[in-house]
Amino acid sequence: MAFAGELVRTLFSRKWWWVTLIVIALMALFARLGFWQLDRLAQRRAANAQLIAAIESAPIDLNADAGTYASLSPGEVPTDLANYDVIGSGHYDFDNQRILKLQNWSGRAGVNLITPFVLDDTDLAVLVDRGWIPDAEHAAGNEYAEETGTQPIDGYVALTETLLRRTAESVVPADTGIELFRVDIAAIQEGMPYTLLPFYVKLTPPEGESPTLPIPIAKEVDLSEGPHLDYAFQWFIFSFGLGIAYVVYIIRRLRMESAGHTQTTP
């Protein structure tokens, strides 16, 4: 008991107090990083649950449900709507097609074709990411606009993309032109002759077929929990390990000083 009291006095003595505070601060930092990784793990699990719900749900019929979403702004669309499968019937408006630049497929540079799809029997349209084409095809002016007339689409929901978080009071940028760096639906709406749904659709690649241009982008399905739990344990070990190592070091110093004092005492 006396030794424990001496240890505490030493830890907060004039010689060691500042080192003790640094060690405590580092221990708190490492522990905080551990809890941060646990928060990331909880977020990952929630995202996985959302993705599973989207995969297992029946497809959204855009023709039947368009009115439900048309009243929402892009920023009001629930984030858990992402990746839900959708179906619809209508026709492409190639005159208002946009080009999403700086896209890659299998390590090759190119662009994605973003084409409005006007829904049958409505005055609404939804932007559709029809897929990727190489830069050379885009430079040659190939727009892959041969599909005409009424046709079905089969895809999944993607949310609007903005550079910064935009609130309802924020100024919507002017029409972004033909070439885009992100699918900002509010900005693209400025140059459209009809109302766009507040999300866009990525086409689902046909199963069992060789990819043809434009190449649709498959839904990313990763239900792993990532390395967050391992990282959390790592940070907690660092925190406790640092504290234990520091106390052990001080104990050894005290014993060495005590042994030296005993040897010098006649």
mmCIF file of C-alpha atoms in Angstrom:
data_model
loop_
_atom_site.group_PDB
_atom_site.id
_atom_site.type_symbol
_atom_site.label_atom_id
_atom_site.label_comp_id
_atom_site.label_asym_id
_atom_site.label_seq_id
_atom_site.Cartn_x
_atom_site.Cartn_y
_atom_site.Cartn_z
ATOM 1 C CA MET A 1 0.000 0.000 0.000
ATOM 2 C CA ALA A 2 2.864 2.302 0.871
ATOM 3 C CA PHE A 3 4.522 1.517 -2.462
ATOM 4 C CA ALA A 4 1.294 2.328 -4.337
ATOM 5 C CA GLY A 5 1.140 5.691 -2.599
ATOM 6 C CA GLU A 6 4.763 6.365 -3.486
ATOM 7 C CA LEU A 7 4.027 5.422 -7.121
ATOM 8 C CA VAL A 8 1.140 7.895 -7.344
ATOM 9 C CA ARG A 9 3.226 10.656 -5.740
ATOM 10 C CA THR A 10 6.020 9.965 -8.228
ATOM 11 C CA LEU A 11 3.687 10.042 -11.234
ATOM 12 C CA PHE A 12 2.498 13.517 -10.254
ATOM 13 C CA SER A 13 5.743 14.787 -8.768
ATOM 14 C CA ARG A 14 7.441 17.937 -10.026
ATOM 15 C CA LYS A 15 9.793 15.798 -12.125
ATOM 16 C CA TRP A 16 7.214 13.532 -13.759
ATOM 17 C CA TRP A 17 3.831 15.332 -13.769
ATOM 18 C CA TRP A 18 4.195 16.731 -17.287
ATOM 19 C CA VAL A 19 5.211 13.326 -18.699
ATOM 20 C CA THR A 20 2.229 11.755 -16.924
ATOM 21 C CA LEU A 21 -0.140 14.294 -18.474
ATOM 22 C CA ILE A 22 1.281 13.640 -21.946
ATOM 23 C CA VAL A 23 0.818 9.893 -21.475
ATOM 24 C CA ILE A 24 -2.766 10.385 -20.249
ATOM 25 C CA ALA A 25 -3.512 12.645 -23.222
ATOM 26 C CA LEU A 26 -2.115 10.078 -25.662
ATOM 27 C CA MET A 27 -4.088 7.302 -23.980
ATOM 28 C CA ALA A 28 -7.270 9.363 -24.319
ATOM 29 C CA LEU A 29 -6.477 10.085 -27.974
ATOM 30 C CA PHE A 30 -5.876 6.410 -28.776
ATOM 31 C CA ALA A 31 -9.079 5.421 -26.966
ATOM 32 C CA ARG A 32 -11.021 8.091 -28.867
ATOM 33 C CA LEU A 33 -9.694 6.708 -32.146
ATOM 34 C CA GLY A 34 -10.853 3.271 -31.038
ATOM 35 C CA PHE A 35 -14.384 4.532 -30.352
ATOM 36 C CA TRP A 36 -14.306 6.379 -33.689
ATOM 37 C CA GLN A 37 -13.601 3.090 -35.442
ATOM 38 C CA LEU A 38 -16.529 1.517 -33.576
ATOM 39 C CA ASP A 39 -18.722 4.378 -34.844
ATOM 40 C CA ARG A 40 -17.486 3.680 -38.363
ATOM 41 C CA LEU A 41 -18.343 0.005 -37.872
ATOM 42 C CA ALA A 42 -21.882 0.924 -36.793
ATOM 43 C CA GLN A 43 -22.238 3.131 -39.875
ATOM 44 C CA ARG A 44 -20.978 0.322 -42.109
ATOM 45 C CA ARG A 45 -23.449 -2.135 -40.590
ATOM 46 C CA ALA A 46 -26.288 0.361 -41.087
ATOM 47 C CA ALA A 47 -25.238 0.869 -44.718
ATOM 48 C CA ASN A 48 -25.135 -2.905 -45.220
ATOM 49 C CA ALA A 49 -28.633 -3.248 -43.762
ATOM 50 C CA GLN A 50 -29.821 -0.491 -46.105
ATOM 51 C CA LEU A 51 -28.241 -2.241 -49.095
ATOM 52 C CA ILE A 52 -29.804 -5.580 -48.148
ATOM 53 C CA ALA A 53 -33.211 -3.898 -47.863
ATOM 54 C CA ALA A 54 -32.735 -2.354 -51.305
ATOM 55 C CA ILE A 55 -31.700 -5.667 -52.851
ATOM 56 C CA GLU A 56 -34.601 -7.602 -51.331
ATOM 57 C CA SER A 57 -37.314 -5.022 -52.097
ATOM 58 C CA ALA A 58 -39.580 -5.119 -55.122
ATOM 59 C CA PRO A 59 -38.559 -2.734 -57.937
ATOM 60 C CA ILE A 60 -39.979 0.789 -57.912
ATOM 61 C CA ASP A 61 -42.307 1.333 -60.869
ATOM 62 C CA LEU A 62 -41.377 4.811 -62.080
ATOM 63 C CA ASN A 63 -44.505 5.192 -64.178
ATOM 64 C CA ALA A 64 -46.775 4.366 -61.246
ATOM 65 C CA ASP A 65 -44.815 6.107 -58.491
ATOM 66 C CA ALA A 66 -43.298 9.111 -60.289
ATOM 67 C CA GLY A 67 -45.779 11.511 -58.698
ATOM 68 C CA THR A 68 -44.652 10.428 -55.241
ATOM 69 C CA TYR A 69 -41.100 11.596 -55.894
ATOM 70 C CA ALA A 70 -41.712 14.519 -58.255
ATOM 71 C CA SER A 71 -42.654 16.803 -55.360
ATOM 72 C CA LEU A 72 -39.275 16.273 -53.686
ATOM 73 C CA SER A 73 -36.150 18.275 -54.379
ATOM 74 C CA PRO A 74 -32.943 16.295 -54.997
ATOM 75 C CA GLY A 75 -31.735 17.130 -51.500
ATOM 76 C CA GLU A 76 -34.940 15.797 -49.930
ATOM 77 C CA VAL A 77 -34.651 12.288 -51.354
ATOM 78 C CA PRO A 78 -34.057 9.811 -48.492
ATOM 79 C CA THR A 79 -30.530 8.440 -48.654
ATOM 80 C CA ASP A 80 -31.834 4.924 -48.031
ATOM 81 C CA LEU A 81 -33.514 5.034 -51.462
ATOM 82 C CA ALA A 82 -30.120 4.548 -53.108
ATOM 83 C CA ASN A 83 -29.612 1.205 -54.877
ATOM 84 C CA TYR A 84 -33.325 0.351 -55.001
ATOM 85 C CA ASP A 85 -34.165 -1.348 -58.273
ATOM 86 C CA VAL A 86 -36.447 0.559 -60.636
ATOM 87 C CA ILE A 87 -38.381 -0.246 -63.788
ATOM 88 C CA GLY A 88 -40.083 2.100 -66.192
ATOM 89 C CA SER A 89 -41.444 2.610 -69.670
ATOM 90 C CA GLY A 90 -40.850 5.608 -71.906
ATOM 91 C CA HIS A 91 -38.428 6.979 -74.467
ATOM 92 C CA TYR A 92 -34.988 8.552 -74.435
ATOM 93 C CA ASP A 93 -34.533 12.222 -75.285
ATOM 94 C CA PHE A 94 -31.141 12.181 -76.982
ATOM 95 C CA ASP A 95 -31.338 15.880 -77.853
ATOM 96 C CA ASN A 96 -30.800 16.675 -74.172
ATOM 97 C CA GLN A 97 -28.153 14.055 -73.464
ATOM 98 C CA ARG A 98 -25.289 15.003 -71.147
ATOM 99 C CA ILE A 99 -21.738 13.665 -70.878
ATOM 100 C CA LEU A 100 -20.303 12.711 -67.478
ATOM 101 C CA LYS A 101 -16.550 13.135 -67.811
ATOM 102 C CA LEU A 102 -13.557 11.524 -66.091
ATOM 103 C CA GLN A 103 -15.112 8.061 -65.779
ATOM 104 C CA ASN A 104 -13.190 4.791 -65.766
ATOM 105 C CA TRP A 105 -14.036 1.221 -66.693
ATOM 106 C CA SER A 106 -11.508 -1.562 -66.142
ATOM 107 C CA GLY A 107 -8.731 1.017 -65.921
ATOM 108 C CA ARG A 108 -9.670 2.743 -69.187
ATOM 109 C CA ALA A 109 -10.561 6.433 -69.356
ATOM 110 C CA GLY A 110 -13.870 7.485 -70.795
ATOM 111 C CA VAL A 111 -17.218 9.161 -70.190
ATOM 112 C CA ASN A 112 -20.696 8.077 -69.139
ATOM 113 C CA LEU A 113 -23.802 8.935 -71.155
ATOM 114 C CA ILE A 114 -26.491 10.656 -69.066
ATOM 115 C CA THR A 115 -29.731 10.675 -71.046
ATOM 116 C CA PRO A 116 -33.197 11.920 -70.005
ATOM 117 C CA PHE A 117 -35.840 9.185 -70.140
ATOM 118 C CA VAL A 118 -39.337 10.627 -70.585
ATOM 119 C CA LEU A 119 -41.861 8.440 -68.794
ATOM 120 C CA ASP A 120 -44.947 7.326 -70.703
ATOM 121 C CA ASP A 121 -48.178 9.231 -70.052
ATOM 122 C CA THR A 122 -46.443 11.825 -67.851
ATOM 123 C CA ASP A 123 -44.696 15.152 -68.217
ATOM 124 C CA LEU A 124 -41.827 13.819 -66.109
ATOM 125 C CA ALA A 125 -38.425 12.438 -66.986
ATOM 126 C CA VAL A 126 -35.623 10.734 -65.120
ATOM 127 C CA LEU A 127 -31.940 11.018 -65.929
ATOM 128 C CA VAL A 128 -30.477 7.654 -66.895
ATOM 129 C CA ASP A 129 -26.794 6.756 -66.772
ATOM 130 C CA ARG A 130 -26.727 4.486 -69.818
ATOM 131 C CA GLY A 131 -23.111 3.489 -69.264
ATOM 132 C CA TRP A 132 -19.486 4.075 -70.205
ATOM 133 C CA ILE A 133 -17.834 4.693 -73.558
ATOM 134 C CA PRO A 134 -14.113 5.322 -74.248
ATOM 135 C CA ASP A 135 -12.817 8.865 -74.673
ATOM 136 C CA ALA A 136 -12.034 8.059 -78.309
ATOM 137 C CA GLU A 137 -15.689 7.247 -79.001
ATOM 138 C CA HIS A 138 -16.782 10.499 -77.375
ATOM 139 C CA ALA A 139 -14.181 12.487 -79.323
ATOM 140 C CA ALA A 140 -15.472 10.898 -82.532
ATOM 141 C CA GLY A 141 -18.961 12.181 -81.747
ATOM 142 C CA ASN A 142 -20.539 8.778 -81.169
ATOM 143 C CA GLU A 143 -23.575 9.404 -78.954
ATOM 144 C CA TYR A 144 -25.100 5.914 -79.239
ATOM 145 C CA ALA A 145 -28.514 7.427 -79.889
ATOM 146 C CA GLU A 146 -29.868 4.654 -82.080
ATOM 147 C CA GLU A 147 -32.497 3.533 -79.565
ATOM 148 C CA THR A 148 -35.783 5.236 -80.450
ATOM 149 C CA GLY A 149 -39.409 4.785 -79.538
ATOM 150 C CA THR A 150 -41.023 3.490 -76.391
ATOM 151 C CA GLN A 151 -38.971 0.959 -74.455
ATOM 152 C CA PRO A 152 -38.528 -0.342 -70.918
ATOM 153 C CA ILE A 153 -35.636 0.437 -68.594
ATOM 154 C CA ASP A 154 -34.280 -1.668 -65.767
ATOM 155 C CA GLY A 155 -31.864 -0.062 -63.350
ATOM 156 C CA TYR A 156 -31.269 1.160 -59.827
ATOM 157 C CA VAL A 157 -31.509 4.479 -57.980
ATOM 158 C CA ALA A 158 -28.529 6.819 -57.656
ATOM 159 C CA LEU A 159 -28.654 10.059 -55.673
ATOM 160 C CA THR A 160 -27.836 13.537 -56.899
ATOM 161 C CA GLU A 161 -24.194 14.569 -56.651
ATOM 162 C CA THR A 162 -23.197 18.029 -55.448
ATOM 163 C CA LEU A 163 -19.828 19.602 -54.766
ATOM 164 C CA LEU A 164 -21.011 20.951 -51.422
ATOM 165 C CA ARG A 165 -24.019 20.220 -49.235
ATOM 166 C CA ARG A 166 -26.870 22.318 -50.585
ATOM 167 C CA THR A 167 -29.815 23.439 -48.475
ATOM 168 C CA ALA A 168 -33.225 24.530 -49.693
ATOM 169 C CA GLU A 169 -32.092 28.151 -49.425
ATOM 170 C CA SER A 170 -28.877 27.646 -51.390
ATOM 171 C CA VAL A 171 -28.477 29.090 -54.865
ATOM 172 C CA VAL A 172 -28.746 26.438 -57.553
ATOM 173 C CA PRO A 173 -25.961 26.868 -60.138
ATOM 174 C CA ALA A 174 -26.833 27.768 -63.690
ATOM 175 C CA ASP A 175 -27.215 25.042 -66.295
ATOM 176 C CA THR A 176 -23.979 23.063 -66.343
ATOM 177 C CA GLY A 177 -23.918 22.570 -70.119
ATOM 178 C CA ILE A 178 -23.437 19.346 -72.049
ATOM 179 C CA GLU A 179 -20.320 18.089 -70.250
ATOM 180 C CA LEU A 180 -20.582 17.365 -66.541
ATOM 181 C CA PHE A 181 -18.245 16.409 -63.739
ATOM 182 C CA ARG A 182 -21.075 15.240 -61.462
ATOM 183 C CA VAL A 183 -24.762 14.435 -61.806
ATOM 184 C CA ASP A 184 -26.157 17.501 -60.043
ATOM 185 C CA ILE A 185 -29.850 17.111 -60.846
ATOM 186 C CA ALA A 186 -30.900 20.573 -59.651
ATOM 187 C CA ALA A 187 -28.327 22.185 -61.941
ATOM 188 C CA ILE A 188 -29.163 19.946 -64.909
ATOM 189 C CA GLN A 189 -32.871 20.726 -64.440
ATOM 190 C CA GLU A 190 -32.199 24.348 -65.454
ATOM 191 C CA GLY A 191 -31.584 23.271 -69.045
ATOM 192 C CA MET A 192 -34.409 20.740 -69.398
ATOM 193 C CA PRO A 193 -37.857 21.282 -71.004
ATOM 194 C CA TYR A 194 -39.588 18.979 -68.485
ATOM 195 C CA THR A 195 -39.463 18.165 -64.800
ATOM 196 C CA LEU A 196 -36.791 15.695 -63.721
ATOM 197 C CA LEU A 197 -37.270 13.223 -60.917
ATOM 198 C CA PRO A 198 -35.034 14.135 -57.938
ATOM 199 C CA PHE A 199 -32.787 11.098 -58.394
ATOM 200 C CA TYR A 200 -31.252 9.430 -61.402
ATOM 201 C CA VAL A 201 -31.059 5.835 -62.583
ATOM 202 C CA LYS A 202 -28.092 3.668 -63.487
ATOM 203 C CA LEU A 203 -28.937 0.920 -65.949
ATOM 204 C CA THR A 204 -28.454 -2.652 -64.779
ATOM 205 C CA PRO A 205 -26.065 -4.625 -67.033
ATOM 206 C CA PRO A 206 -27.763 -7.493 -68.903
ATOM 207 C CA GLU A 207 -26.964 -10.864 -67.357
ATOM 208 C CA GLY A 208 -24.933 -13.363 -69.326
ATOM 209 C CA GLU A 209 -24.115 -10.996 -72.188
ATOM 210 C CA SER A 210 -20.770 -9.653 -73.352
ATOM 211 C CA PRO A 211 -20.474 -5.930 -72.615
ATOM 212 C CA THR A 212 -21.330 -3.629 -75.510
ATOM 213 C CA LEU A 213 -21.045 0.140 -75.659
ATOM 214 C CA PRO A 214 -22.275 1.955 -73.734
ATOM 215 C CA ILE A 215 -21.355 -0.370 -70.865
ATOM 216 C CA PRO A 216 -23.742 -0.090 -67.880
ATOM 217 C CA ILE A 217 -22.163 0.147 -64.441
ATOM 218 C CA ALA A 218 -23.122 -2.742 -62.159
ATOM 219 C CA LYS A 219 -24.425 -2.080 -58.675
ATOM 220 C CA GLU A 220 -21.685 -2.275 -56.053
ATOM 221 C CA VAL A 221 -22.606 -4.956 -53.517
ATOM 222 C CA ASP A 222 -20.100 -5.208 -50.665
ATOM 223 C CA LEU A 223 -21.609 -6.470 -47.415
ATOM 224 C CA SER A 224 -18.316 -6.871 -45.557
ATOM 225 C CA GLU A 225 -17.798 -4.908 -42.353
ATOM 226 C CA GLY A 226 -14.351 -3.705 -43.320
ATOM 227 C CA PRO A 227 -11.351 -3.491 -40.970
ATOM 228 C CA HIS A 228 -13.004 -1.151 -38.436
ATOM 229 C CA LEU A 229 -13.295 -3.689 -35.588
ATOM 230 C CA ASP A 230 -9.647 -4.714 -35.954
ATOM 231 C CA TYR A 231 -8.585 -1.070 -36.000
ATOM 232 C CA ALA A 232 -10.667 -0.373 -32.880
ATOM 233 C CA PHE A 233 -8.960 -3.200 -30.973
ATOM 234 C CA GLN A 234 -5.616 -1.920 -32.208
ATOM 235 C CA TRP A 235 -6.213 1.587 -30.846
ATOM 236 C CA PHE A 236 -7.510 0.270 -27.502
ATOM 237 C CA ILE A 237 -4.411 -1.944 -27.194
ATOM 238 C CA PHE A 238 -2.201 1.071 -27.920
ATOM 239 C CA SER A 239 -4.032 3.064 -25.237
ATOM 240 C CA PHE A 240 -3.820 0.448 -22.485
ATOM 241 C CA GLY A 241 -0.352 -0.655 -23.563
ATOM 242 C CA LEU A 242 1.031 2.870 -23.319
ATOM 243 C CA GLY A 243 -0.408 3.335 -19.829
ATOM 244 C CA ILE A 244 0.914 -0.007 -18.598
ATOM 245 C CA ALA A 245 4.346 0.534 -20.152
ATOM 246 C CA TYR A 246 4.645 3.961 -18.531
ATOM 247 C CA VAL A 247 3.669 2.694 -15.074
ATOM 248 C CA VAL A 248 6.071 -0.270 -15.381
ATOM 249 C CA TYR A 249 8.855 2.134 -16.354
ATOM 250 C CA ILE A 250 8.212 4.338 -13.310
ATOM 251 C CA ILE A 251 8.082 1.280 -11.011
ATOM 252 C CA ARG A 252 11.460 0.120 -12.302
ATOM 253 C CA ARG A 253 12.900 3.597 -11.769
ATOM 254 C CA LEU A 254 11.632 3.612 -8.187
ATOM 255 C CA ARG A 255 13.108 0.184 -7.490
ATOM 256 C CA MET A 256 16.436 1.162 -9.013
ATOM 257 C CA GLU A 257 16.520 4.331 -6.926
ATOM 258 C CA SER A 258 15.533 2.352 -3.817
ATOM 259 C CA ALA A 259 18.264 -0.237 -4.474
ATOM 260 C CA GLY A 260 20.842 2.471 -5.042
ATOM 261 C CA HIS A 261 19.802 4.243 -1.853
ATOM 262 C CA THR A 262 20.123 0.966 0.120
ATOM 263 C CA GLN A 263 23.629 0.317 -1.234
ATOM 264 C CA THR A 264 24.843 3.785 -0.264
ATOM 265 C CA THR A 265 23.388 3.597 3.250
ATOM 266 C CA PRO A 266 26.120 2.490 5.795
#
